[in-house]
Every structure is written in structure tokens, then in C-alpha cells.
Amino acid sequence: MSTLYLLGIGPGSQDHLTAAAKKALAESEFVVGYTRYIKQIENLLNGKEVYATGMRKERERAAHALEQARRGRTGSIVSSGDPCIYGAGGLLLEMATEDDFNLDLKITIIPGITAALSAGSLLGAPLMNDYVSISLSDLLTDRETIINRLHSAGKGDFVLALYNPRSTKRREIFLSMIDIMLQYRKADTPVGVVTSAYREEQEVIITSLARLAEMEEKISMNSIIIIGNSQTYTKGGYMITPRGYF
Amino acid sequence: MSTLYLLGIGPGSQDHLTAAAKKALAESEFVVGYTRYIKQIENLLNGKEVYATGMRKERERAAHALEQARRGRTGSIVSSGDPCIYGAGGLLLEMATEDDFNLDLKITIIPGITAALSAGSLLGAPLMNDYVSISLSDLLTDRETIINRLHSAGKGDFVLALYNPRSTKRREIFLSMIDIMLQYRKADTPVGVVTSAYREEQEVIITSLARLAEMEEKISMNSIIIIGNSQTYTKGGYMITPRGYF
């Protein structure tokens, strides 16, 4: 039986690739992914059939990977971070289970370091206690649901990790998010902004909720924002959310 | 300058160790950790000074690691999963920044596959949309805060990943959690229970919110429970939370 790997390549640097991910890539006859992520692992793809396409081609990539795997070939569909956290893995499983044909096929998910974890590791320990992960992309979830979730994150005093916080076309929800969080958190709540984690162009900034709006121009789709809870503090350059210990 | 690594060894199997984690262990003169996690990476510790202690010794381990590092030695303090998600990293940063002495010391955080991600990878794609991570251990967070957070997770229609869901001494909050979630979710909401992910004794069960209480005896501190949101479904043996796509 052929295997299709839903494979997470982690953040920018190959240092954070797992042994399982490397092994799965080595076994793969074909590798499918978004052009940028394929480029990131290019040196591991010698002699493999590569199918790389640009943004907004998720469906085509998943269909191609499924078709190849159904022909009995072993391969991988790659995502940055973890394949099943805002990655390509969910759509692939949805499409694979639409009919029963897929049951001939073994699907193996290889988890990867998702962006909240890579951003956290560059800030200190902001995610040490209960946290929420929300994507601000209102192309994929309706705006009302996102707003409702931001209020829930505020009320529950959760640390908040934001994916896709702002695009050049979309800034309104980013500004609304700040307004909402200011209803629940103090103005000096620590906020970490990590852009392009573990890539050459990496930028790590620790600021406050009150000053986040001023930084708007520095925030892109490659940024992750982590907003502290009521206990989070900064010291020695680290952002730390305390938790009880024995 | 010496380096102290706060190092995540990921779930049970070494397959999910990152290249960065392996490199940091290779560089370490000393390695500090909970006995069970030290055992998991024993084959990588030849010739190193190992300081392993049992449960509830977090403070001693962190103090020992800091003391060694301040003597100019390079080493690692290890956690399963990610060191800064319910791991040893937060306490270490808290202790390191208590005085200024620590500023002689370089602290590098090596992120790891946290338990929500390893459990998710064995269930399908339950975490594909916004999710909340909550620890049910009321030894470290007060019970009222946990209950409040469970309500917020319910209201926000978040997928819910639960760490430390139940211990032999503590079952009340586990049962309360089910009651709370049933106020917001249908009885047939898919629930995944993953115990000892990627270890020999691994167990993966997909059940429903209504039937979760019946499984109580199978749930331990080594389990992670993932409760779907209103959109989560099961098909072909996978637990899938759908998300929009282009």
C-alpha cells in the first residue's frame, strides 16, 4: 500500500525539522507544496518529482497529491509549521474522505513545530499557561465568529496567539482585535510580535497592547502576535507567563 | 559564555525530536530532567553528567541547571513536548530573572512538538481551526479560573485541547468539564482521547462528548483529550475540523 504523508516542516530553518519529517521526505517519490515551502527544503528533494504551486492553489495541490498516492506512489504534501494547524492537512483529509476510494491509501500525519511554538521560543515562555490560537484571516472564517472568539479569549484571561494577524489588504480586524483586547487587559499587557521566525529576515519585538497599533506597518502575514494574559510580565528581555509549581 | 538550553524532546518517540534538539544535546556537558524524560533520551546522553529527579522536584532541577550554567558549563534542561507549554522552561526563566546574575548566561529555547500536536496527528485534523489549550490540573491554577476558561472555550466555539485531564486523585473537574461542554456542544460532538502518544503503550480512541464519562478509567495524566467544535466531524476513522479554503 502507498503512503501519503501530511508533513510539517516547522518554522523557517531546517533545524526545527523532526527526524520523522526527514525520514518521510527521504521515502517520498513525489513532494507537493506551496512554492515557498518547497524552496525551504529544496536540498532534501534531489531526484524527487516536485509539484509546487503558488498561493490559493490548496485544492489543486491536494487533488494532485491524492491522485499520485492512489496510483500506488508514496509521497508527501508539505506545510510550514504543523500540517494540521491552519495547514494543508485538513483539506487533504476532507477531500480524501469525500468518497471511499481513499481507504486503499495509508495517510500518516507528521506533526511539526507550529508558528505559535516557534514564536514563543523566541520570546521566552509566554504560552506557559492556558492559551488560545486564533487566525485573524476573515477570508476563511466569518468575521463575526472571529470577533466572538476574541471576546471569549479576553473573558477567559487566556494568553492569545494570533495567526495571519494582518495583510496589506486587511487591517480593520487587526485594529478591532486591539480594541477588544483592551476591554479585558491592561494597556501595559506585554505583547510579542515575531516575524519570519528562524528565517534570515527574522524580527522579534516585545511591546505592549497600548503600543501595538503603532507597529502596524511592521506586521504582515508572516508575523505571529502573542498577547499576554493578566499575569504575563517581561523581565531580562523575556516574556513570561507564570504558572504554579510544586 | 555558556549556554543553557531549555529543550523540548517532543512526544514519546525520538522520531519527533528536532535536529536543533539533537544538536543541543550533543553540545551539552550536563543534562537535567524528570527521570522519565531522561530515560526517553538515554541513548543520546553517553558521557554527559545527568541530573534526574522524580515528580514535584521542578524547583530543584531548575536551580541545579542554573547553578551549573553559571559555573560556565553548557547544558540542557529537558521537558517532554515543548519546554514552554506546561513544561520546565517557564519556571527556569522565572528563576533566572529573579536576580541579575543570570545575565551572564545565554538561554536558548528549543521548541518541541507539544502534546496537543502529537495527539492531533494521531486523530486526523481536529485542530485545523481556532483552538484553546487548557490544563485541568487544579494544583497549579485555581479551580474557578479553570471553570471560567472552560465556559469561554464553550462560548467561543473553540476546539478544546485538554492537558492533565484526570489523575487518580482528581476526577471531579474532569466530570465538571464534561457537564460544562454539554451546555455548549451537542452530545454527539466528536472527542479524541490519546494516551501515551508515540510510546509503545499508545492508545487512540475517538468517541463522543456524551460517552466520554464512561471512559473515565482509561484517562490518565498521560492522556490528552481533544473536543471538537460545532463543525468537527468524523469520517473514515479521522476526526476533522473543517476550515474554509480558496
Short mmCIF file of C-alpha atoms in Angstrom, two decimals:
data_model
loop_
_atom_site.label_atom_id
_atom_site.label_comp_id
_atom_site.label_asym_id
_atom_site.label_seq_id
_atom_site.Cartn_x
_atom_site.Cartn_y
_atom_site.Cartn_z
CA MET A 1 0.00 0.00 0.00
CA SER A 2 1.27 3.51 -0.75
CA THR A 3 1.62 6.13 1.99
CA LEU A 4 0.75 9.78 1.75
CA TYR A 5 2.50 11.88 4.39
CA LEU A 6 0.90 15.09 5.62
CA LEU A 7 4.13 16.62 6.67
CA GLY A 8 5.01 19.64 8.82
CA ILE A 9 8.35 21.25 8.04
CA GLY A 10 8.26 23.59 11.08
CA PRO A 11 9.41 27.23 11.01
CA GLY A 12 11.93 28.81 8.65
CA SER A 13 15.07 26.91 9.48
CA GLN A 14 15.63 23.20 8.84
CA ASP A 15 17.00 22.96 12.38
CA HIS A 16 13.44 22.53 13.56
CA LEU A 17 12.54 19.71 11.18
CA THR A 18 11.89 16.44 13.06
CA ALA A 19 13.62 13.15 12.37
CA ALA A 20 10.24 11.72 11.28
CA ALA A 21 9.79 14.52 8.73
CA LYS A 22 13.25 13.93 7.26
CA LYS A 23 12.62 10.20 7.05
CA ALA A 24 9.25 10.71 5.33
CA LEU A 25 10.81 13.09 2.79
CA ALA A 26 13.57 10.57 2.09
CA GLU A 27 10.95 7.87 1.40
CA SER A 28 8.83 10.11 -0.84
CA GLU A 29 8.81 9.65 -4.61
CA PHE A 30 6.88 12.89 -5.02
CA VAL A 31 6.55 16.04 -2.90
CA VAL A 32 3.72 18.58 -3.20
CA GLY A 33 3.57 22.05 -1.66
CA TYR A 34 3.34 25.81 -1.84
CA THR A 35 6.34 27.18 -3.77
CA ARG A 36 7.85 29.00 -0.80
CA TYR A 37 7.83 25.94 1.45
CA ILE A 38 9.21 23.68 -1.27
CA LYS A 39 12.10 26.13 -1.66
CA GLN A 40 12.78 25.91 2.08
CA ILE A 41 13.53 22.17 1.84
CA GLU A 42 14.98 22.14 -1.71
CA ASN A 43 18.23 20.46 -0.64
CA LEU A 44 16.22 17.46 0.62
CA LEU A 45 14.35 16.93 -2.64
CA ASN A 46 17.05 15.69 -5.02
CA GLY A 47 15.70 13.15 -7.50
CA LYS A 48 12.09 13.58 -6.38
CA GLU A 49 9.14 14.66 -8.50
CA VAL A 50 8.16 18.08 -7.17
CA TYR A 51 4.75 19.72 -7.67
CA ALA A 52 4.96 23.32 -6.42
CA THR A 53 2.26 25.94 -6.98
CA GLY A 54 1.54 29.43 -5.65
CA MET A 55 -0.94 30.88 -3.17
CA ARG A 56 -4.62 29.95 -3.25
CA LYS A 57 -3.95 26.65 -5.03
CA GLU A 58 -4.60 24.43 -1.99
CA ARG A 59 -7.30 22.37 -3.72
CA GLU A 60 -5.19 21.65 -6.80
CA ARG A 61 -2.24 20.57 -4.67
CA ALA A 62 -4.36 18.26 -2.51
CA ALA A 63 -6.01 16.73 -5.61
CA HIS A 64 -2.63 16.15 -7.22
CA ALA A 65 -1.18 14.51 -4.09
CA LEU A 66 -4.23 12.24 -3.73
CA GLU A 67 -4.11 11.25 -7.38
CA GLN A 68 -0.43 10.33 -7.19
CA ALA A 69 -0.94 8.35 -3.99
CA ARG A 70 -3.90 6.48 -5.46
CA ARG A 71 -1.65 5.36 -8.30
CA GLY A 72 0.34 3.50 -5.66
CA ARG A 73 3.13 6.05 -5.21
CA THR A 74 4.45 7.16 -1.80
CA GLY A 75 4.81 10.89 -1.30
CA SER A 76 4.36 13.95 0.89
CA ILE A 77 2.26 17.08 0.94
CA VAL A 78 4.18 19.66 2.97
CA SER A 79 3.08 22.62 5.12
CA SER A 80 5.15 25.02 7.13
CA GLY A 81 4.65 24.57 10.86
CA ASP A 82 2.24 21.73 11.61
CA PRO A 83 0.23 20.37 8.65
CA CYS A 84 -2.99 20.21 10.66
CA ILE A 85 -2.87 23.66 12.33
CA TYR A 86 -4.03 26.14 9.67
CA GLY A 87 -2.08 23.94 7.21
CA ALA A 88 -2.74 21.74 4.15
CA GLY A 89 -3.56 18.59 6.12
CA GLY A 90 -7.18 19.34 6.97
CA LEU A 91 -8.27 19.97 3.38
CA LEU A 92 -6.47 16.84 2.26
CA LEU A 93 -8.28 14.68 4.83
CA GLU A 94 -11.58 16.32 3.86
CA MET A 95 -11.01 15.52 0.19
CA ALA A 96 -9.63 12.03 0.89
CA THR A 97 -12.73 11.06 2.84
CA GLU A 98 -15.25 12.51 0.39
CA ASP A 99 -15.56 9.09 -1.22
CA ASP A 100 -14.40 5.63 -0.15
CA PHE A 101 -11.70 5.27 -2.77
CA ASN A 102 -9.19 6.73 -0.35
CA LEU A 103 -9.38 3.82 2.01
CA ASP A 104 -6.79 2.00 -0.17
CA LEU A 105 -4.36 4.62 0.95
CA LYS A 106 -2.41 4.98 4.17
CA ILE A 107 -2.29 8.59 5.37
CA THR A 108 0.34 9.38 8.01
CA ILE A 109 0.45 12.77 9.70
CA ILE A 110 3.89 14.05 10.73
CA PRO A 111 3.43 16.86 13.26
CA GLY A 112 5.65 19.93 13.08
CA ILE A 113 6.58 22.94 15.23
CA THR A 114 3.61 25.25 14.62
CA ALA A 115 4.18 29.03 14.43
CA ALA A 116 2.84 29.77 17.93
CA LEU A 117 5.56 27.49 19.36
CA SER A 118 8.38 28.92 17.23
CA ALA A 119 7.32 32.48 18.06
CA GLY A 120 7.02 31.56 21.74
CA SER A 121 10.53 30.10 21.80
CA LEU A 122 11.94 33.42 20.57
CA LEU A 123 10.02 35.48 23.16
CA GLY A 124 10.58 33.42 26.32
CA ALA A 125 7.73 31.47 27.89
CA PRO A 126 4.55 33.41 27.02
CA LEU A 127 2.50 30.22 26.42
CA MET A 128 3.26 28.59 29.79
CA ASN A 129 -0.35 28.66 30.86
CA ASP A 130 -3.70 28.14 29.08
CA TYR A 131 -3.80 29.80 25.67
CA VAL A 132 -5.98 30.34 22.63
CA SER A 133 -4.95 30.17 19.00
CA ILE A 134 -6.97 32.35 16.59
CA SER A 135 -6.41 33.18 12.91
CA LEU A 136 -7.44 36.74 12.02
CA SER A 137 -7.91 35.83 8.35
CA ASP A 138 -11.56 36.61 7.71
CA LEU A 139 -11.32 35.08 4.26
CA LEU A 140 -11.65 31.62 5.81
CA THR A 141 -13.76 32.18 8.94
CA ASP A 142 -16.55 34.74 9.09
CA ARG A 143 -15.76 38.00 10.84
CA GLU A 144 -18.49 37.65 13.46
CA THR A 145 -17.10 34.30 14.63
CA ILE A 146 -13.60 35.78 14.94
CA ILE A 147 -14.89 38.77 16.95
CA ASN A 148 -16.86 36.43 19.22
CA ARG A 149 -13.73 34.31 19.78
CA LEU A 150 -11.62 37.35 20.63
CA HIS A 151 -14.15 38.29 23.31
CA SER A 152 -14.05 34.73 24.69
CA ALA A 153 -10.25 34.83 24.78
CA GLY A 154 -10.42 38.12 26.67
CA LYS A 155 -13.04 36.97 29.18
CA GLY A 156 -11.23 33.69 29.87
CA ASP A 157 -7.95 35.52 30.57
CA PHE A 158 -6.19 33.29 28.06
CA VAL A 159 -2.84 34.09 26.51
CA LEU A 160 -3.66 34.73 22.85
CA ALA A 161 -1.63 33.55 19.84
CA LEU A 162 -2.74 35.24 16.62
CA TYR A 163 -2.01 33.73 13.19
CA ASN A 164 -2.36 35.79 9.98
CA PRO A 165 -2.74 38.97 12.04
CA ARG A 166 -2.73 41.44 9.16
CA SER A 167 -2.35 41.57 5.39
CA THR A 168 -1.76 44.60 3.18
CA LYS A 169 -5.42 44.42 2.12
CA ARG A 170 -6.81 43.70 5.54
CA ARG A 171 -6.16 45.90 8.59
CA GLU A 172 -9.60 46.54 10.02
CA ILE A 173 -9.84 43.30 12.03
CA PHE A 174 -6.33 43.81 13.40
CA LEU A 175 -7.35 47.18 14.82
CA SER A 176 -10.66 45.77 16.11
CA MET A 177 -8.73 43.00 17.84
CA ILE A 178 -6.67 45.57 19.77
CA ASP A 179 -9.82 47.46 20.81
CA ILE A 180 -11.46 44.25 22.02
CA MET A 181 -8.43 43.08 23.98
CA LEU A 182 -8.14 46.50 25.64
CA GLN A 183 -11.63 45.91 27.08
CA TYR A 184 -10.23 42.96 29.07
CA ARG A 185 -6.50 43.61 29.54
CA LYS A 186 -4.45 46.50 30.87
CA ALA A 187 -2.77 48.82 28.38
CA ASP A 188 0.67 47.64 29.51
CA THR A 189 -0.04 43.94 28.88
CA PRO A 190 3.08 42.51 27.20
CA VAL A 191 2.75 41.66 23.51
CA GLY A 192 5.30 39.77 21.42
CA VAL A 193 5.49 40.21 17.65
CA VAL A 194 7.61 37.64 15.82
CA THR A 195 8.01 37.96 12.06
CA SER A 196 9.65 35.28 9.88
CA ALA A 197 10.78 33.13 12.82
CA TYR A 198 14.09 31.33 12.23
CA ARG A 199 14.49 32.87 8.75
CA GLU A 200 17.24 35.31 7.82
CA GLU A 201 14.82 38.23 7.99
CA GLN A 202 13.60 37.27 11.49
CA GLU A 203 12.35 40.12 13.70
CA VAL A 204 11.36 39.80 17.36
CA ILE A 205 9.73 42.70 19.20
CA ILE A 206 8.26 42.86 22.69
CA THR A 207 5.84 45.76 23.11
CA SER A 208 2.58 46.47 24.96
CA LEU A 209 -1.07 46.22 23.99
CA ALA A 210 -1.37 50.02 24.03
CA ARG A 211 1.53 50.43 21.60
CA LEU A 212 0.68 47.58 19.23
CA ALA A 213 -1.35 49.74 16.83
CA GLU A 214 1.70 52.00 16.25
CA MET A 215 3.61 48.98 14.94
CA GLU A 216 1.03 48.17 12.32
CA GLU A 217 3.35 48.61 9.34
CA LYS A 218 5.77 46.02 10.68
CA ILE A 219 3.09 43.33 10.94
CA SER A 220 2.44 41.02 8.00
CA MET A 221 1.08 37.57 7.16
CA ASN A 222 4.49 36.25 8.24
CA SER A 223 4.01 37.61 11.76
CA ILE A 224 2.67 35.86 14.83
CA ILE A 225 1.42 38.03 17.68
CA ILE A 226 1.29 36.72 21.23
CA ILE A 227 -0.71 38.77 23.74
CA GLY A 228 -0.12 38.00 27.41
CA ASN A 229 -2.80 37.25 29.99
CA SER A 230 -3.29 39.30 33.19
CA GLN A 231 -0.25 37.57 34.80
CA THR A 232 2.25 37.87 31.94
CA TYR A 233 5.29 40.07 32.58
CA THR A 234 8.59 40.93 30.92
CA LYS A 235 11.96 40.70 32.62
CA GLY A 236 15.51 40.42 31.35
CA GLY A 237 14.22 40.62 27.79
CA TYR A 238 11.88 37.64 28.20
CA MET A 239 8.10 37.50 28.05
CA ILE A 240 6.94 35.13 30.81
CA THR A 241 3.51 33.85 31.82
CA PRO A 242 3.89 32.39 35.31
CA ARG A 243 2.26 29.19 36.48
CA GLY A 244 2.19 27.41 39.81
CA TYR A 245 4.90 24.88 40.64
CA PHE A 246 5.44 22.26 43.29
CA MET B 1 29.71 32.47 27.54
CA SER B 2 27.94 29.25 28.49
CA THR B 3 24.55 28.32 27.05
CA LEU B 4 21.64 26.78 28.87
CA TYR B 5 19.17 25.08 26.54
CA LEU B 6 15.50 24.81 27.51
CA LEU B 7 14.87 21.83 25.37
CA GLY B 8 11.70 20.10 24.16
CA ILE B 9 12.06 16.40 23.40
CA GLY B 10 8.59 16.08 21.86
CA PRO B 11 6.27 13.10 22.42
CA GLY B 12 7.27 9.53 23.31
CA SER B 13 9.31 8.53 20.30
CA GLN B 14 12.64 10.06 19.31
CA ASP B 15 11.31 10.27 15.75
CA HIS B 16 9.76 13.58 16.73
CA LEU B 17 12.90 15.13 18.16
CA THR B 18 14.07 18.10 16.06
CA ALA B 19 17.54 18.50 14.58
CA ALA B 20 18.07 21.52 16.87
CA ALA B 21 17.24 19.43 19.95
CA LYS B 22 19.70 16.71 18.94
CA LYS B 23 22.42 19.29 18.27
CA ALA B 24 21.84 20.98 21.65
CA LEU B 25 22.01 17.63 23.47
CA ALA B 26 25.25 16.79 21.65
CA GLU B 27 26.76 20.11 22.80
CA SER B 28 25.62 19.70 26.41
CA GLU B 29 28.08 18.80 29.15
CA PHE B 30 25.21 18.25 31.57
CA VAL B 31 21.53 17.33 31.13
CA VAL B 32 18.82 17.90 33.75
CA GLY B 33 15.29 16.49 33.76
CA TYR B 34 12.49 14.42 35.21
CA THR B 35 13.57 10.78 35.43
CA ARG B 36 11.05 9.51 32.88
CA TYR B 37 12.08 12.01 30.20
CA ILE B 38 15.80 11.42 30.80
CA LYS B 39 15.15 7.70 30.23
CA GLN B 40 13.46 8.50 26.93
CA ILE B 41 16.66 10.04 25.52
CA GLU B 42 19.17 7.84 27.41
CA ASN B 43 20.94 6.71 24.25
CA LEU B 44 21.81 10.35 23.45
CA LEU B 45 23.40 11.05 26.84
CA ASN B 46 26.61 8.97 26.74
CA GLY B 47 29.44 10.68 28.59
CA LYS B 48 27.25 13.51 29.91
CA GLU B 49 26.62 14.42 33.52
CA VAL B 50 22.96 13.59 34.14
CA TYR B 51 20.85 15.05 36.96
CA ALA B 52 17.50 13.22 37.01
CA THR B 53 14.93 13.54 39.77
CA GLY B 54 11.31 12.49 40.27
CA MET B 55 7.96 14.29 40.21
CA ARG B 56 7.45 17.58 42.07
CA LYS B 57 11.17 18.42 42.01
CA GLU B 58 10.91 21.16 39.36
CA ARG B 59 12.49 23.84 41.55
CA GLU B 60 15.48 21.70 42.49
CA ARG B 61 16.11 20.76 38.87
CA ALA B 62 15.90 24.37 37.67
CA ALA B 63 18.22 25.54 40.49
CA HIS B 64 20.73 22.82 39.63
CA ALA B 65 20.69 23.67 35.91
CA LEU B 66 21.15 27.39 36.63
CA GLU B 67 23.99 26.72 39.05
CA GLN B 68 25.85 24.55 36.54
CA ALA B 69 25.36 27.08 33.75
CA ARG B 70 26.57 29.93 35.96
CA ARG B 71 29.78 28.00 36.51
CA GLY B 72 30.37 28.40 32.78
CA ARG B 73 29.17 24.97 31.68
CA THR B 74 26.87 24.39 28.68
CA GLY B 75 23.90 22.12 29.27
CA SER B 76 20.21 21.38 28.80
CA ILE B 77 17.11 21.15 30.93
CA VAL B 78 14.68 18.87 29.13
CA SER B 79 10.88 18.67 29.04
CA SER B 80 8.65 16.35 27.08
CA GLY B 81 6.71 18.16 24.37
CA ASP B 82 7.61 21.85 24.26
CA PRO B 83 9.61 23.20 27.23
CA CYS B 84 7.48 26.35 27.45
CA ILE B 85 4.00 24.80 27.19
CA TYR B 86 3.24 23.41 30.65
CA GLY B 87 6.95 22.42 30.76
CA ALA B 88 10.08 23.23 32.76
CA GLY B 89 11.07 26.30 30.72
CA GLY B 90 8.76 28.84 32.35
CA LEU B 91 9.94 28.18 35.90
CA LEU B 92 13.56 28.29 34.76
CA LEU B 93 13.09 31.71 33.15
CA GLU B 94 11.28 32.95 36.26
CA MET B 95 14.14 31.81 38.48
CA ALA B 96 16.86 33.02 36.08
CA THR B 97 15.43 36.53 36.01
CA GLU B 98 14.87 36.81 39.77
CA ASP B 99 18.26 38.49 40.11
CA ASP B 100 20.70 39.94 37.59
CA PHE B 101 23.37 37.32 37.94
CA ASN B 102 21.74 35.35 35.15
CA LEU B 103 22.53 37.94 32.51
CA ASP B 104 25.99 36.36 32.10
CA LEU B 105 24.22 33.37 30.72
CA LYS B 106 22.80 32.70 27.28
CA ILE B 107 19.45 30.90 27.43
CA THR B 108 18.26 29.28 24.20
CA ILE B 109 14.80 27.77 23.92
CA ILE B 110 14.44 24.77 21.58
CA PRO B 111 10.75 24.30 20.82
CA GLY B 112 9.30 20.79 20.65
CA ILE B 113 6.15 19.02 19.44
CA THR B 114 3.72 19.73 22.29
CA ALA B 115 1.20 17.06 23.31
CA ALA B 116 -1.79 18.73 21.61
CA LEU B 117 0.05 18.44 18.28
CA SER B 118 1.14 14.84 18.77
CA ALA B 119 -2.38 13.84 19.85
CA GLY B 120 -3.86 15.76 16.91
CA SER B 121 -1.58 13.97 14.44
CA LEU B 122 -2.90 10.60 15.63
CA LEU B 123 -6.56 11.67 15.38
CA GLY B 124 -6.61 13.44 11.99
CA ALA B 125 -7.01 17.20 11.80
CA PRO B 126 -9.06 18.19 14.86
CA LEU B 127 -7.03 21.41 15.46
CA MET B 128 -7.45 22.83 11.94
CA ASN B 129 -9.31 25.86 13.17
CA ASP B 130 -9.09 28.12 16.24
CA TYR B 131 -8.46 26.15 19.43
CA VAL B 132 -7.92 26.52 23.14
CA SER B 133 -5.38 24.70 25.29
CA ILE B 134 -6.36 24.19 28.95
CA SER B 135 -4.72 22.16 31.72
CA LEU B 136 -7.24 20.58 34.10
CA SER B 137 -4.66 20.32 36.88
CA ASP B 138 -6.15 22.44 39.67
CA LEU B 139 -2.96 22.04 41.69
CA LEU B 140 -1.36 24.78 39.60
CA THR B 141 -4.27 27.02 38.57
CA ASP B 142 -7.24 27.69 40.81
CA ARG B 143 -10.39 25.75 40.06
CA GLU B 144 -12.55 28.84 39.49
CA THR B 145 -10.21 30.09 36.75
CA ILE B 146 -10.29 26.70 35.02
CA ILE B 147 -14.11 26.57 35.16
CA ASN B 148 -14.30 30.12 33.78
CA ARG B 149 -11.95 29.16 30.93
CA LEU B 150 -13.99 26.08 30.06
CA HIS B 151 -17.08 28.29 29.73
CA SER B 152 -15.13 30.70 27.50
CA ALA B 153 -13.95 27.82 25.32
CA GLY B 154 -17.55 26.64 25.01
CA LYS B 155 -19.00 30.07 24.18
CA GLY B 156 -16.29 30.82 21.63
CA ASP B 157 -16.93 27.50 19.81
CA PHE B 158 -13.24 26.67 20.04
CA VAL B 159 -11.82 23.20 19.59
CA LEU B 160 -10.54 22.30 23.07
CA ALA B 161 -7.26 20.52 23.85
CA LEU B 162 -7.09 19.36 27.46
CA TYR B 163 -3.79 18.60 29.21
CA ASN B 164 -3.64 16.65 32.51
CA PRO B 165 -7.32 15.76 32.15
CA ARG B 166 -7.55 13.43 35.13
CA SER B 167 -5.40 11.88 37.82
CA THR B 168 -6.22 9.02 40.15
CA LYS B 169 -6.77 11.54 42.97
CA ARG B 170 -8.61 14.07 40.89
CA ARG B 171 -11.77 13.26 38.91
CA GLU B 172 -14.25 15.93 39.92
CA ILE B 173 -13.02 18.61 37.50
CA PHE B 174 -12.97 16.11 34.64
CA LEU B 175 -16.66 15.36 35.20
CA SER B 176 -17.46 19.08 35.63
CA MET B 177 -15.69 19.76 32.34
CA ILE B 178 -17.98 17.34 30.52
CA ASP B 179 -21.09 18.94 32.08
CA ILE B 180 -19.90 22.41 31.06
CA MET B 181 -19.08 21.43 27.49
CA LEU B 182 -22.50 19.74 27.14
CA GLN B 183 -24.07 23.18 27.81
CA TYR B 184 -22.48 24.45 24.58
CA ARG B 185 -21.96 21.40 22.34
CA LYS B 186 -24.17 18.60 21.08
CA ALA B 187 -23.94 15.22 22.77
CA ASP B 188 -22.52 13.67 19.58
CA THR B 189 -19.61 16.15 19.32
CA PRO B 190 -16.52 14.10 18.39
CA VAL B 191 -13.91 13.69 21.13
CA GLY B 192 -10.45 12.19 20.71
CA VAL B 193 -8.59 10.62 23.61
CA VAL B 194 -4.90 9.93 23.03
CA THR B 195 -2.87 8.27 25.78
CA SER B 196 0.93 7.90 25.70
CA ALA B 197 1.27 9.20 22.12
CA TYR B 198 4.10 7.59 20.16
CA ARG B 199 5.03 5.30 23.06
CA GLU B 200 4.67 1.52 23.00
CA GLU B 201 1.56 1.70 25.16
CA GLN B 202 -0.12 4.29 22.87
CA GLU B 203 -3.93 4.25 22.77
CA VAL B 204 -6.10 6.34 20.43
CA ILE B 205 -9.87 6.46 20.85
CA ILE B 206 -12.46 8.58 19.05
CA THR B 207 -15.71 8.86 20.99
CA SER B 208 -18.40 11.49 21.65
CA LEU B 209 -18.92 14.08 24.36
CA ALA B 210 -21.91 12.12 25.69
CA ARG B 211 -19.86 8.93 26.05
CA LEU B 212 -16.67 10.48 27.44
CA ALA B 213 -17.66 10.00 31.10
CA GLU B 214 -17.97 6.22 30.54
CA MET B 215 -14.31 6.11 29.52
CA GLU B 216 -13.11 7.71 32.72
CA GLU B 217 -10.98 4.76 33.84
CA LYS B 218 -8.95 4.87 30.64
CA ILE B 219 -8.00 8.51 31.10
CA SER B 220 -4.82 9.42 32.98
CA MET B 221 -2.21 12.18 33.30
CA ASN B 222 -0.65 10.70 30.14
CA SER B 223 -3.82 11.38 28.15
CA ILE B 224 -4.70 14.36 26.00
CA ILE B 225 -8.37 14.94 25.21
CA ILE B 226 -9.41 16.92 22.14
CA ILE B 227 -13.05 18.02 21.99
CA GLY B 228 -14.34 19.18 18.61
CA ASN B 229 -16.14 22.45 17.92
CA SER B 230 -19.65 22.63 16.39
CA GLN B 231 -18.23 21.84 12.93
CA THR B 232 -15.97 18.90 13.79
CA TYR B 233 -16.93 15.53 12.28
CA THR B 234 -15.53 12.03 11.97
CA LYS B 235 -15.14 10.18 8.70
CA GLY B 236 -13.00 7.27 7.57
CA GLY B 237 -11.59 7.00 11.09
CA TYR B 238 -10.39 10.62 11.15
CA MET B 239 -11.50 13.49 13.36
CA ILE B 240 -11.66 16.59 11.15
CA THR B 241 -12.45 20.24 11.91
CA PRO B 242 -13.18 21.90 8.56
CA ARG B 243 -11.97 25.35 7.58
CA GLY B 244 -12.57 27.50 4.52
CA TYR B 245 -10.20 27.19 1.55
CA PHE B 246 -9.51 29.14 -1.61
#
